[in-house]
Amino acid sequence: MLVEECLLQAEEIRDWMIDLRRELHQFPELMYEEVKTSARVRRTLDELGIVYRYPVAQTGVVASIGRGDGPCVALRADMDALPIHEQTNVEFRSRNDGKMHACGHDCHTAMLLGAAKILKQNESQVGGTVKLLFQPAEEGGAGGKRMRDEGVLENPAVQRIFGLHVWPQLPTGALGARPGVFLAAAGWVEITVRGKGGHAAMPHLAVDTVLTSAQIITNLQSVISREIDPLDSGVISITMVHGGDAYNVIPETVHLRGTIRSLSLAGLQQIQQRVREVAAQIAQAHRCEAVVEFPGNDYPPTVNDEHCWNVAKDLAGRLVGGEHVVELAPVMGGEDFAYFAEKVPGCFVALGMRNPEIDAVYGVHHPKFKADESVLPLGTAMHVAFALSSLDELRRDTYQP
Ligand code: NI
């Protein structure tokens, strides 16, 4: 199937995808709680007559289209939402108070279901197998890692993987990515500062955890500004500071939380080590104790295989015109597509959807984040075109990675 034909067929199911996306948008579910979302995905696959494996990683679904043998290409979408109270004025806004699809995963799921529909309609042209991975818990729960550990890249062995993310920094109609490291290694940090509580009027009888926490927060930034090569990249953002219940009481304990990022796992570990040391010793200097933990999953960086990016770039150019295909700089956001791309050559692509005309100008994770649904067919076409052209190439065996 020609690339242009992929887009034509995707345009034909535009309304079907928008309806699906809006339904998912109204019922956002957090990581590993994607029960209704997963059920909706399976119901759609049932309607399309597509076989799937469920459950994978709790709520995840892996659908298969094609002959069931190799070559095999995987397409991936994430399904989870965020603990954000939606502040948009769309009529299909979230009905689950305090939860919102503010990262576009509803769009990702709808686009991948669109790809499923088109691939099934053209199954005779699928020379091998396309696996569609509907994964849970992208937002910090490492659902990608759990799916990988549960064998989704095997039987048949996935040789190439592709994923998309909606991208409000790029205009509608543009696509972008880069070869090599595209997204950061990311993890979270928790620091518990313990001192001695007491009357705020008599600080000399207490050990002040609030002042100590403030010193730790400011000093951590010197790790970034003074210890990392200015041409390298690193981020420490302390984003949660919890302590104290009264204006006149020095609290016994203060809890800090935040995120650490780097463009490599080694860089992430280096920053973690320094956070541990700086926090402990600043605390000690102020007669407190700091316990530093990294309780979450350390996401690896998302690395695009150069050849896969060239394939995607070429297809994107044919769909939107080469002038709308952008080679982006690396981004410090993390993404657990990284767990798949660590094992098989892959490409993760940014799908532009900034559109001031409909107020789609807010970044992801913003309570007013709005998706430009007009790009859904383009995303679906990219999925289908990447799968079919990769299968062709792998079958011809002209490319040896
Ligand atoms: Ni996301």
mmCIF file of C-alpha atoms and ligand atoms in Angstrom:
data_model
loop_
_atom_site.group_PDB
_atom_site.id
_atom_site.type_symbol
_atom_site.label_atom_id
_atom_site.label_comp_id
_atom_site.label_asym_id
_atom_site.label_seq_id
_atom_site.Cartn_x
_atom_site.Cartn_y
_atom_site.Cartn_z
ATOM 1 C CA MET A 1 0.000 0.000 0.000
ATOM 2 C CA LEU A 2 1.369 3.394 -0.946
ATOM 3 C CA VAL A 3 2.044 5.910 1.792
ATOM 4 C CA GLU A 4 -0.507 8.288 0.300
ATOM 5 C CA GLU A 5 -3.100 5.495 0.400
ATOM 6 C CA CYS A 6 -2.421 5.012 4.133
ATOM 7 C CA LEU A 7 -3.365 8.637 4.705
ATOM 8 C CA LEU A 8 -6.466 8.419 2.494
ATOM 9 C CA GLN A 9 -7.716 5.392 4.409
ATOM 10 C CA ALA A 10 -6.926 7.085 7.732
ATOM 11 C CA GLU A 11 -8.869 10.175 6.638
ATOM 12 C CA GLU A 12 -11.869 7.936 5.927
ATOM 13 C CA ILE A 13 -11.989 6.819 9.566
ATOM 14 C CA ARG A 14 -11.310 10.250 11.037
ATOM 15 C CA ASP A 15 -14.722 10.580 12.743
ATOM 16 C CA TRP A 16 -14.532 7.035 14.073
ATOM 17 C CA MET A 17 -11.192 7.836 15.722
ATOM 18 C CA ILE A 18 -12.352 11.185 17.071
ATOM 19 C CA ASP A 19 -15.395 9.519 18.684
ATOM 20 C CA LEU A 20 -13.146 6.909 20.272
ATOM 21 C CA ARG A 21 -10.704 9.507 21.485
ATOM 22 C CA ARG A 22 -13.443 11.639 23.017
ATOM 23 C CA GLU A 23 -14.887 8.654 24.810
ATOM 24 C CA LEU A 24 -11.481 7.785 26.249
ATOM 25 C CA HIS A 25 -10.957 11.432 27.132
ATOM 26 C CA GLN A 26 -14.076 11.516 29.288
ATOM 27 C CA PHE A 27 -12.995 8.560 31.400
ATOM 28 C CA PRO A 28 -9.287 9.017 32.123
ATOM 29 C CA GLU A 29 -7.683 6.387 34.335
ATOM 30 C CA LEU A 30 -4.354 6.501 36.172
ATOM 31 C CA MET A 31 -1.490 4.046 35.860
ATOM 32 C CA TYR A 32 -2.416 0.362 36.171
ATOM 33 C CA GLU A 33 -6.054 1.369 36.681
ATOM 34 C CA GLU A 34 -6.829 1.569 32.949
ATOM 35 C CA VAL A 35 -9.664 -0.938 33.342
ATOM 36 C CA LYS A 36 -12.342 0.767 31.247
ATOM 37 C CA THR A 37 -9.799 2.024 28.737
ATOM 38 C CA SER A 38 -8.379 -1.444 28.284
ATOM 39 C CA ALA A 39 -11.917 -2.894 27.980
ATOM 40 C CA ARG A 40 -12.723 -0.307 25.302
ATOM 41 C CA VAL A 41 -9.584 -1.235 23.401
ATOM 42 C CA ARG A 42 -10.481 -4.943 23.556
ATOM 43 C CA ARG A 43 -14.076 -4.329 22.532
ATOM 44 C CA THR A 44 -12.860 -2.393 19.513
ATOM 45 C CA LEU A 45 -10.410 -5.162 18.605
ATOM 46 C CA ASP A 46 -13.244 -7.708 18.960
ATOM 47 C CA GLU A 47 -15.418 -5.642 16.610
ATOM 48 C CA LEU A 48 -12.567 -5.548 14.123
ATOM 49 C CA GLY A 49 -11.987 -9.308 14.412
ATOM 50 C CA ILE A 50 -8.421 -8.831 15.658
ATOM 51 C CA VAL A 51 -6.843 -11.353 18.025
ATOM 52 C CA TYR A 52 -5.050 -10.152 21.123
ATOM 53 C CA ARG A 53 -3.351 -11.213 24.302
ATOM 54 C CA TYR A 54 -4.691 -9.904 27.615
ATOM 55 C CA PRO A 55 -3.837 -9.152 30.364
ATOM 56 C CA VAL A 56 -0.261 -8.082 29.881
ATOM 57 C CA ALA A 57 1.256 -5.905 32.613
ATOM 58 C CA GLN A 58 -2.120 -5.841 34.378
ATOM 59 C CA THR A 59 -4.258 -3.829 31.953
ATOM 60 C CA GLY A 60 -2.148 -3.939 28.785
ATOM 61 C CA VAL A 61 -3.279 -5.503 25.513
ATOM 62 C CA VAL A 62 -1.159 -6.893 22.671
ATOM 63 C CA ALA A 63 -2.987 -7.311 19.370
ATOM 64 C CA SER A 64 -1.622 -9.190 16.366
ATOM 65 C CA ILE A 65 -2.360 -8.688 12.695
ATOM 66 C CA GLY A 66 -0.891 -10.670 9.813
ATOM 67 C CA ARG A 67 0.500 -14.151 9.388
ATOM 68 C CA GLY A 68 1.657 -14.656 12.964
ATOM 69 C CA ASP A 69 5.270 -15.251 11.967
ATOM 70 C CA GLY A 70 8.209 -13.055 11.123
ATOM 71 C CA PRO A 71 9.236 -10.534 10.146
ATOM 72 C CA CYS A 72 7.529 -8.652 12.951
ATOM 73 C CA VAL A 73 7.129 -4.948 13.632
ATOM 74 C CA ALA A 74 5.524 -3.465 16.761
ATOM 75 C CA LEU A 75 3.515 -0.276 17.096
ATOM 76 C CA ARG A 76 2.949 1.132 20.549
ATOM 77 C CA ALA A 77 0.502 3.464 22.304
ATOM 78 C CA ASP A 78 0.141 4.314 25.984
ATOM 79 C CA MET A 79 -3.271 4.434 27.711
ATOM 80 C CA ASP A 80 -2.882 6.112 31.109
ATOM 81 C CA ALA A 81 -3.922 9.586 32.253
ATOM 82 C CA LEU A 82 -2.631 12.042 34.862
ATOM 83 C CA PRO A 83 -3.820 13.202 38.300
ATOM 84 C CA ILE A 84 -4.745 16.660 37.000
ATOM 85 C CA HIS A 85 -8.053 18.503 37.280
ATOM 86 C CA GLU A 86 -9.045 19.367 33.716
ATOM 87 C CA GLN A 87 -9.621 23.062 33.031
ATOM 88 C CA THR A 88 -10.591 23.017 29.366
ATOM 89 C CA ASN A 89 -14.031 23.936 28.082
ATOM 90 C CA VAL A 90 -14.500 21.044 25.647
ATOM 91 C CA GLU A 91 -17.873 19.318 25.926
ATOM 92 C CA PHE A 92 -16.203 15.918 26.311
ATOM 93 C CA ARG A 93 -14.044 17.022 29.235
ATOM 94 C CA SER A 94 -13.028 14.562 31.939
ATOM 95 C CA ARG A 95 -15.840 13.069 33.996
ATOM 96 C CA ASN A 96 -13.367 11.516 36.426
ATOM 97 C CA ASP A 97 -12.714 14.432 38.711
ATOM 98 C CA GLY A 98 -9.029 15.021 39.371
ATOM 99 C CA LYS A 99 -7.950 12.874 36.434
ATOM 100 C CA MET A 100 -7.194 14.065 32.941
ATOM 101 C CA HIS A 101 -5.761 12.904 29.641
ATOM 102 C CA ALA A 102 -3.335 15.831 29.694
ATOM 103 C CA CYS A 103 -0.564 14.004 27.852
ATOM 104 C CA GLY A 104 -2.560 12.944 24.809
ATOM 105 C CA HIS A 105 -2.490 9.225 25.539
ATOM 106 C CA ASP A 106 -6.176 9.132 24.573
ATOM 107 C CA CYS A 107 -5.085 10.335 21.125
ATOM 108 C CA HIS A 108 -2.268 7.774 21.029
ATOM 109 C CA THR A 109 -4.690 4.936 21.816
ATOM 110 C CA ALA A 110 -7.244 6.139 19.253
ATOM 111 C CA MET A 111 -4.579 6.480 16.549
ATOM 112 C CA LEU A 112 -3.282 2.972 17.212
ATOM 113 C CA LEU A 113 -6.834 1.575 17.060
ATOM 114 C CA GLY A 114 -7.153 3.430 13.766
ATOM 115 C CA ALA A 115 -3.993 1.720 12.569
ATOM 116 C CA ALA A 116 -5.422 -1.625 13.719
ATOM 117 C CA LYS A 117 -8.549 -1.030 11.644
ATOM 118 C CA ILE A 118 -6.627 -0.120 8.498
ATOM 119 C CA LEU A 119 -4.091 -2.925 8.841
ATOM 120 C CA LYS A 120 -6.919 -5.427 9.349
ATOM 121 C CA GLN A 121 -8.692 -4.109 6.239
ATOM 122 C CA ASN A 122 -5.473 -4.661 4.307
ATOM 123 C CA GLU A 123 -4.284 -7.788 6.097
ATOM 124 C CA SER A 124 -3.332 -9.531 2.849
ATOM 125 C CA GLN A 125 -0.630 -6.892 2.421
ATOM 126 C CA VAL A 126 0.845 -7.502 5.865
ATOM 127 C CA GLY A 127 3.850 -9.608 4.936
ATOM 128 C CA GLY A 128 4.626 -10.861 8.433
ATOM 129 C CA THR A 129 3.167 -9.732 11.734
ATOM 130 C CA VAL A 130 2.289 -6.362 13.191
ATOM 131 C CA LYS A 131 1.968 -6.317 16.977
ATOM 132 C CA LEU A 132 0.012 -3.463 18.503
ATOM 133 C CA LEU A 133 1.044 -2.724 22.065
ATOM 134 C CA PHE A 134 -1.532 -0.901 24.179
ATOM 135 C CA GLN A 135 0.469 -0.262 27.295
ATOM 136 C CA PRO A 136 -0.462 0.897 30.782
ATOM 137 C CA ALA A 137 1.385 3.182 33.168
ATOM 138 C CA GLU A 138 3.626 5.310 31.010
ATOM 139 C CA GLU A 139 3.491 8.184 33.504
ATOM 140 C CA GLY A 140 6.031 6.870 35.991
ATOM 141 C CA GLY A 141 4.844 3.277 36.350
ATOM 142 C CA ALA A 142 7.206 1.778 33.761
ATOM 143 C CA GLY A 143 4.381 -0.121 32.080
ATOM 144 C CA GLY A 144 6.643 -0.498 29.057
ATOM 145 C CA LYS A 145 9.213 -2.326 31.136
ATOM 146 C CA ARG A 146 6.582 -4.671 32.558
ATOM 147 C CA MET A 147 5.242 -5.442 29.095
ATOM 148 C CA ARG A 148 8.749 -6.103 27.875
ATOM 149 C CA ASP A 149 9.427 -8.361 30.854
ATOM 150 C CA GLU A 150 6.213 -10.250 30.056
ATOM 151 C CA GLY A 151 7.602 -11.099 26.646
ATOM 152 C CA VAL A 152 5.753 -8.834 24.231
ATOM 153 C CA LEU A 153 8.887 -8.459 22.113
ATOM 154 C CA GLU A 154 9.028 -12.233 21.576
ATOM 155 C CA ASN A 155 6.987 -14.862 19.696
ATOM 156 C CA PRO A 156 7.472 -13.773 17.036
ATOM 157 C CA ALA A 157 10.511 -11.640 17.757
ATOM 158 C CA VAL A 158 9.880 -7.942 17.201
ATOM 159 C CA GLN A 159 12.548 -6.573 14.883
ATOM 160 C CA ARG A 160 11.501 -2.957 14.857
ATOM 161 C CA ILE A 161 9.212 -0.733 16.933
ATOM 162 C CA PHE A 162 7.507 2.590 16.358
ATOM 163 C CA GLY A 163 5.690 5.023 18.623
ATOM 164 C CA LEU A 164 4.229 8.516 18.458
ATOM 165 C CA HIS A 165 3.672 11.313 20.921
ATOM 166 C CA VAL A 166 1.514 14.367 20.368
ATOM 167 C CA TRP A 167 3.728 17.445 20.463
ATOM 168 C CA PRO A 168 2.307 20.892 21.259
ATOM 169 C CA GLN A 169 5.675 22.551 20.559
ATOM 170 C CA LEU A 170 5.357 21.626 16.887
ATOM 171 C CA PRO A 171 2.614 23.045 14.653
ATOM 172 C CA THR A 172 -0.204 20.876 13.355
ATOM 173 C CA GLY A 173 0.948 19.138 10.193
ATOM 174 C CA ALA A 174 4.582 18.790 11.271
ATOM 175 C CA LEU A 175 6.461 15.698 12.428
ATOM 176 C CA GLY A 176 9.801 15.584 14.180
ATOM 177 C CA ALA A 177 12.382 13.509 16.009
ATOM 178 C CA ARG A 178 16.104 12.895 15.824
ATOM 179 C CA PRO A 179 18.510 9.983 15.521
ATOM 180 C CA GLY A 180 20.210 8.858 18.719
ATOM 181 C CA VAL A 181 19.160 10.133 22.134
ATOM 182 C CA PHE A 182 15.824 11.919 21.785
ATOM 183 C CA LEU A 183 14.371 11.873 25.311
ATOM 184 C CA ALA A 184 16.028 11.845 28.707
ATOM 185 C CA ALA A 185 16.772 9.247 31.331
ATOM 186 C CA ALA A 186 14.516 10.152 34.221
ATOM 187 C CA GLY A 187 13.865 9.148 37.774
ATOM 188 C CA TRP A 188 12.357 10.578 40.913
ATOM 189 C CA VAL A 189 13.889 11.439 44.229
ATOM 190 C CA GLU A 190 12.493 11.571 47.751
ATOM 191 C CA ILE A 191 14.319 13.308 50.569
ATOM 192 C CA THR A 192 13.152 13.095 54.170
ATOM 193 C CA VAL A 193 14.687 15.749 56.393
ATOM 194 C CA ARG A 194 14.488 14.961 60.109
ATOM 195 C CA GLY A 195 15.296 17.369 62.897
ATOM 196 C CA LYS A 196 13.660 18.295 66.177
ATOM 197 C CA GLY A 197 10.274 19.932 66.340
ATOM 198 C CA GLY A 198 9.572 22.796 68.683
ATOM 199 C CA HIS A 199 8.092 26.227 69.324
ATOM 200 C CA ALA A 200 8.807 28.586 66.464
ATOM 201 C CA ALA A 201 9.580 31.358 68.944
ATOM 202 C CA MET A 202 12.423 29.315 70.441
ATOM 203 C CA PRO A 203 14.385 28.006 67.452
ATOM 204 C CA HIS A 204 17.447 27.334 69.601
ATOM 205 C CA LEU A 205 15.511 24.547 71.346
ATOM 206 C CA ALA A 206 14.568 22.908 68.049
ATOM 207 C CA VAL A 207 16.493 21.692 65.010
ATOM 208 C CA ASP A 208 14.947 23.465 62.055
ATOM 209 C CA THR A 209 13.965 21.111 59.249
ATOM 210 C CA VAL A 210 12.411 23.880 57.130
ATOM 211 C CA LEU A 211 15.544 26.017 56.947
ATOM 212 C CA THR A 212 17.613 22.890 56.311
ATOM 213 C CA SER A 213 15.282 21.806 53.508
ATOM 214 C CA ALA A 214 15.585 25.230 51.913
ATOM 215 C CA GLN A 215 19.384 24.927 52.030
ATOM 216 C CA ILE A 216 19.244 21.468 50.472
ATOM 217 C CA ILE A 217 16.945 22.632 47.672
ATOM 218 C CA THR A 218 19.162 25.582 46.752
ATOM 219 C CA ASN A 219 22.417 23.648 47.077
ATOM 220 C CA LEU A 220 21.236 20.823 44.825
ATOM 221 C CA GLN A 221 21.165 23.282 41.944
ATOM 222 C CA SER A 222 24.919 23.740 42.262
ATOM 223 C CA VAL A 223 25.303 20.097 41.229
ATOM 224 C CA ILE A 224 23.747 21.062 37.905
ATOM 225 C CA SER A 225 25.500 24.405 37.462
ATOM 226 C CA ARG A 226 28.957 23.514 38.825
ATOM 227 C CA GLU A 227 29.493 19.798 38.377
ATOM 228 C CA ILE A 228 28.054 18.977 34.970
ATOM 229 C CA ASP A 229 29.868 19.970 31.799
ATOM 230 C CA PRO A 230 27.960 23.055 30.617
ATOM 231 C CA LEU A 231 27.624 21.356 27.224
ATOM 232 C CA ASP A 232 25.994 18.283 28.810
ATOM 233 C CA SER A 233 22.479 18.263 30.195
ATOM 234 C CA GLY A 234 21.053 17.564 33.609
ATOM 235 C CA VAL A 235 17.989 18.570 35.585
ATOM 236 C CA ILE A 236 17.087 18.447 39.260
ATOM 237 C CA SER A 237 13.632 19.816 40.003
ATOM 238 C CA ILE A 238 12.330 19.627 43.556
ATOM 239 C CA THR A 239 8.603 19.886 42.987
ATOM 240 C CA MET A 240 7.011 18.889 46.297
ATOM 241 C CA VAL A 241 7.814 20.361 49.714
ATOM 242 C CA HIS A 242 5.653 19.032 52.510
ATOM 243 C CA GLY A 243 6.153 19.909 56.145
ATOM 244 C CA GLY A 244 4.505 21.674 59.020
ATOM 245 C CA ASP A 245 0.906 22.116 60.167
ATOM 246 C CA ALA A 246 1.030 25.359 62.161
ATOM 247 C CA TYR A 247 2.556 28.814 61.679
ATOM 248 C CA ASN A 248 4.212 28.720 65.088
ATOM 249 C CA VAL A 249 5.616 25.179 65.133
ATOM 250 C CA ILE A 250 8.898 24.020 63.676
ATOM 251 C CA PRO A 251 8.046 20.616 62.173
ATOM 252 C CA GLU A 252 9.951 17.502 63.108
ATOM 253 C CA THR A 253 10.072 16.287 59.501
ATOM 254 C CA VAL A 254 9.966 17.775 56.011
ATOM 255 C CA HIS A 255 9.443 15.671 52.893
ATOM 256 C CA LEU A 256 10.869 16.764 49.555
ATOM 257 C CA ARG A 257 10.199 15.136 46.234
ATOM 258 C CA GLY A 258 11.261 15.825 42.706
ATOM 259 C CA THR A 259 12.744 14.525 39.514
ATOM 260 C CA ILE A 260 16.249 14.047 38.152
ATOM 261 C CA ARG A 261 17.061 13.869 34.461
ATOM 262 C CA SER A 262 20.043 13.330 32.214
ATOM 263 C CA LEU A 263 20.590 12.262 28.619
ATOM 264 C CA SER A 264 22.263 9.025 29.750
ATOM 265 C CA LEU A 265 21.711 6.463 32.507
ATOM 266 C CA ALA A 266 25.304 7.002 33.664
ATOM 267 C CA GLY A 267 24.660 10.737 33.904
ATOM 268 C CA LEU A 268 21.474 10.070 35.874
ATOM 269 C CA GLN A 269 23.353 7.845 38.310
ATOM 270 C CA GLN A 270 26.090 10.437 38.720
ATOM 271 C CA ILE A 271 23.554 13.126 39.647
ATOM 272 C CA GLN A 272 21.773 10.719 42.014
ATOM 273 C CA GLN A 273 25.042 10.031 43.808
ATOM 274 C CA ARG A 274 25.701 13.752 44.268
ATOM 275 C CA VAL A 275 22.133 14.407 45.427
ATOM 276 C CA ARG A 276 22.643 11.754 48.070
ATOM 277 C CA GLU A 277 25.905 13.314 49.256
ATOM 278 C CA VAL A 278 24.874 16.964 49.126
ATOM 279 C CA ALA A 279 21.558 16.371 50.896
ATOM 280 C CA ALA A 280 23.132 14.254 53.631
ATOM 281 C CA GLN A 281 25.936 16.678 54.320
ATOM 282 C CA ILE A 282 23.917 19.884 54.136
ATOM 283 C CA ALA A 283 21.528 18.247 56.595
ATOM 284 C CA GLN A 284 24.397 17.290 58.848
ATOM 285 C CA ALA A 285 25.788 20.832 58.762
ATOM 286 C CA HIS A 286 22.432 21.997 60.128
ATOM 287 C CA ARG A 287 22.173 19.213 62.752
ATOM 288 C CA CYS A 288 19.487 17.386 60.771
ATOM 289 C CA GLU A 289 19.440 14.045 59.056
ATOM 290 C CA ALA A 290 18.455 13.563 55.412
ATOM 291 C CA VAL A 291 17.369 10.213 54.035
ATOM 292 C CA VAL A 292 17.571 10.154 50.236
ATOM 293 C CA GLU A 293 15.685 7.564 48.209
ATOM 294 C CA PHE A 294 15.105 6.917 44.521
ATOM 295 C CA PRO A 295 11.961 4.833 44.835
ATOM 296 C CA GLY A 296 10.617 4.905 41.299
ATOM 297 C CA ASN A 297 11.796 3.423 38.053
ATOM 298 C CA ASP A 298 14.818 4.998 36.451
ATOM 299 C CA TYR A 299 13.652 5.339 32.863
ATOM 300 C CA PRO A 300 16.477 4.884 30.365
ATOM 301 C CA PRO A 301 16.930 7.543 27.688
ATOM 302 C CA THR A 302 14.812 7.069 24.568
ATOM 303 C CA VAL A 303 17.270 6.355 21.776
ATOM 304 C CA ASN A 304 16.137 6.382 18.161
ATOM 305 C CA ASP A 305 17.830 3.945 15.834
ATOM 306 C CA GLU A 306 19.291 5.947 12.982
ATOM 307 C CA HIS A 307 17.959 3.717 10.239
ATOM 308 C CA CYS A 308 14.465 3.598 11.779
ATOM 309 C CA TRP A 309 14.430 7.379 11.985
ATOM 310 C CA ASN A 310 15.467 7.590 8.343
ATOM 311 C CA VAL A 311 12.582 5.290 7.432
ATOM 312 C CA ALA A 312 10.145 7.379 9.494
ATOM 313 C CA LYS A 313 11.564 10.651 8.151
ATOM 314 C CA ASP A 314 11.156 9.501 4.579
ATOM 315 C CA LEU A 315 7.549 8.390 5.175
ATOM 316 C CA ALA A 316 6.777 11.615 7.048
ATOM 317 C CA GLY A 317 8.196 13.650 4.175
ATOM 318 C CA ARG A 318 5.914 11.878 1.736
ATOM 319 C CA LEU A 319 2.901 12.510 3.980
ATOM 320 C CA VAL A 320 3.424 16.142 4.983
ATOM 321 C CA GLY A 321 6.220 17.392 2.720
ATOM 322 C CA GLY A 322 9.894 17.398 3.658
ATOM 323 C CA GLU A 323 9.768 21.006 4.815
ATOM 324 C CA HIS A 324 7.407 19.966 7.638
ATOM 325 C CA VAL A 325 9.686 17.221 8.949
ATOM 326 C CA VAL A 326 11.891 18.642 11.668
ATOM 327 C CA GLU A 327 15.034 17.292 13.257
ATOM 328 C CA LEU A 328 14.472 18.207 16.899
ATOM 329 C CA ALA A 329 16.966 18.815 19.684
ATOM 330 C CA PRO A 330 16.899 16.282 22.549
ATOM 331 C CA VAL A 331 14.202 16.882 25.149
ATOM 332 C CA MET A 332 14.546 16.334 28.906
ATOM 333 C CA GLY A 333 11.120 14.705 29.137
ATOM 334 C CA GLY A 334 11.238 10.964 29.835
ATOM 335 C CA GLU A 335 9.260 8.271 28.055
ATOM 336 C CA ASP A 336 9.062 4.579 28.741
ATOM 337 C CA PHE A 337 9.052 3.711 25.050
ATOM 338 C CA ALA A 338 12.757 3.688 25.989
ATOM 339 C CA TYR A 339 12.379 0.193 27.479
ATOM 340 C CA PHE A 340 11.351 -1.202 24.088
ATOM 341 C CA ALA A 341 13.912 0.793 22.106
ATOM 342 C CA GLU A 342 16.593 -0.511 24.459
ATOM 343 C CA LYS A 343 15.994 -4.016 23.133
ATOM 344 C CA VAL A 344 15.001 -3.575 19.493
ATOM 345 C CA PRO A 345 15.738 -0.826 16.955
ATOM 346 C CA GLY A 346 12.978 1.719 17.176
ATOM 347 C CA CYS A 347 11.825 5.197 16.445
ATOM 348 C CA PHE A 348 9.750 7.549 18.565
ATOM 349 C CA VAL A 349 8.285 10.466 16.667
ATOM 350 C CA ALA A 350 6.746 13.771 17.720
ATOM 351 C CA LEU A 351 3.406 14.536 16.071
ATOM 352 C CA GLY A 352 2.859 18.296 15.906
ATOM 353 C CA MET A 353 -0.496 19.562 17.173
ATOM 354 C CA ARG A 354 -0.044 23.179 18.103
ATOM 355 C CA ASN A 355 -2.995 25.063 16.708
ATOM 356 C CA PRO A 356 -3.741 28.547 18.134
ATOM 357 C CA GLU A 357 -7.041 28.673 16.177
ATOM 358 C CA ILE A 358 -8.584 26.102 18.521
ATOM 359 C CA ASP A 359 -6.531 27.089 21.579
ATOM 360 C CA ALA A 360 -4.349 23.985 21.317
ATOM 361 C CA VAL A 361 -1.327 25.864 22.630
ATOM 362 C CA TYR A 362 -0.758 24.441 26.116
ATOM 363 C CA GLY A 363 2.024 21.998 26.891
ATOM 364 C CA VAL A 364 1.375 18.424 27.896
ATOM 365 C CA HIS A 365 0.635 17.955 31.619
ATOM 366 C CA HIS A 366 -1.087 21.376 31.668
ATOM 367 C CA PRO A 367 -4.703 21.462 32.967
ATOM 368 C CA LYS A 368 -5.724 23.361 29.816
ATOM 369 C CA PHE A 369 -3.905 21.003 27.451
ATOM 370 C CA LYS A 370 -5.988 20.609 24.325
ATOM 371 C CA ALA A 371 -5.321 18.206 21.484
ATOM 372 C CA ASP A 372 -5.820 19.116 17.853
ATOM 373 C CA GLU A 373 -7.800 16.084 16.707
ATOM 374 C CA SER A 374 -7.262 16.961 13.062
ATOM 375 C CA VAL A 375 -3.855 15.255 13.245
ATOM 376 C CA LEU A 376 -5.205 11.829 14.245
ATOM 377 C CA PRO A 377 -5.325 10.510 10.643
ATOM 378 C CA LEU A 378 -1.730 11.615 10.100
ATOM 379 C CA GLY A 379 -0.579 9.715 13.184
ATOM 380 C CA THR A 380 -2.487 6.629 12.095
ATOM 381 C CA ALA A 381 -1.019 6.858 8.606
ATOM 382 C CA MET A 382 2.480 7.060 10.082
ATOM 383 C CA HIS A 383 1.831 3.906 12.146
ATOM 384 C CA VAL A 384 0.502 1.958 9.157
ATOM 385 C CA ALA A 385 3.131 3.198 6.723
ATOM 386 C CA PHE A 386 5.974 2.504 9.136
ATOM 387 C CA ALA A 387 4.735 -1.033 9.797
ATOM 388 C CA LEU A 388 4.147 -1.968 6.164
ATOM 389 C CA SER A 389 7.319 -0.442 4.768
ATOM 390 C CA SER A 390 9.430 -1.938 7.556
ATOM 391 C CA LEU A 391 7.938 -5.386 6.956
ATOM 392 C CA ASP A 392 8.695 -5.027 3.240
ATOM 393 C CA GLU A 393 12.240 -4.048 3.982
ATOM 394 C CA LEU A 394 12.805 -6.774 6.559
ATOM 395 C CA ARG A 395 11.302 -9.389 4.234
ATOM 396 C CA ARG A 396 13.498 -8.337 1.360
ATOM 397 C CA ASP A 397 16.295 -8.732 3.851
ATOM 398 C CA THR A 398 18.194 -5.934 2.196
ATOM 399 C CA TYR A 399 18.830 -4.235 5.492
ATOM 400 C CA GLN A 400 21.166 -5.807 8.030
ATOM 401 C CA PRO A 401 21.198 -3.871 11.283
HETATM 402 NI NI NI B 1 2.983 11.145 27.456
#
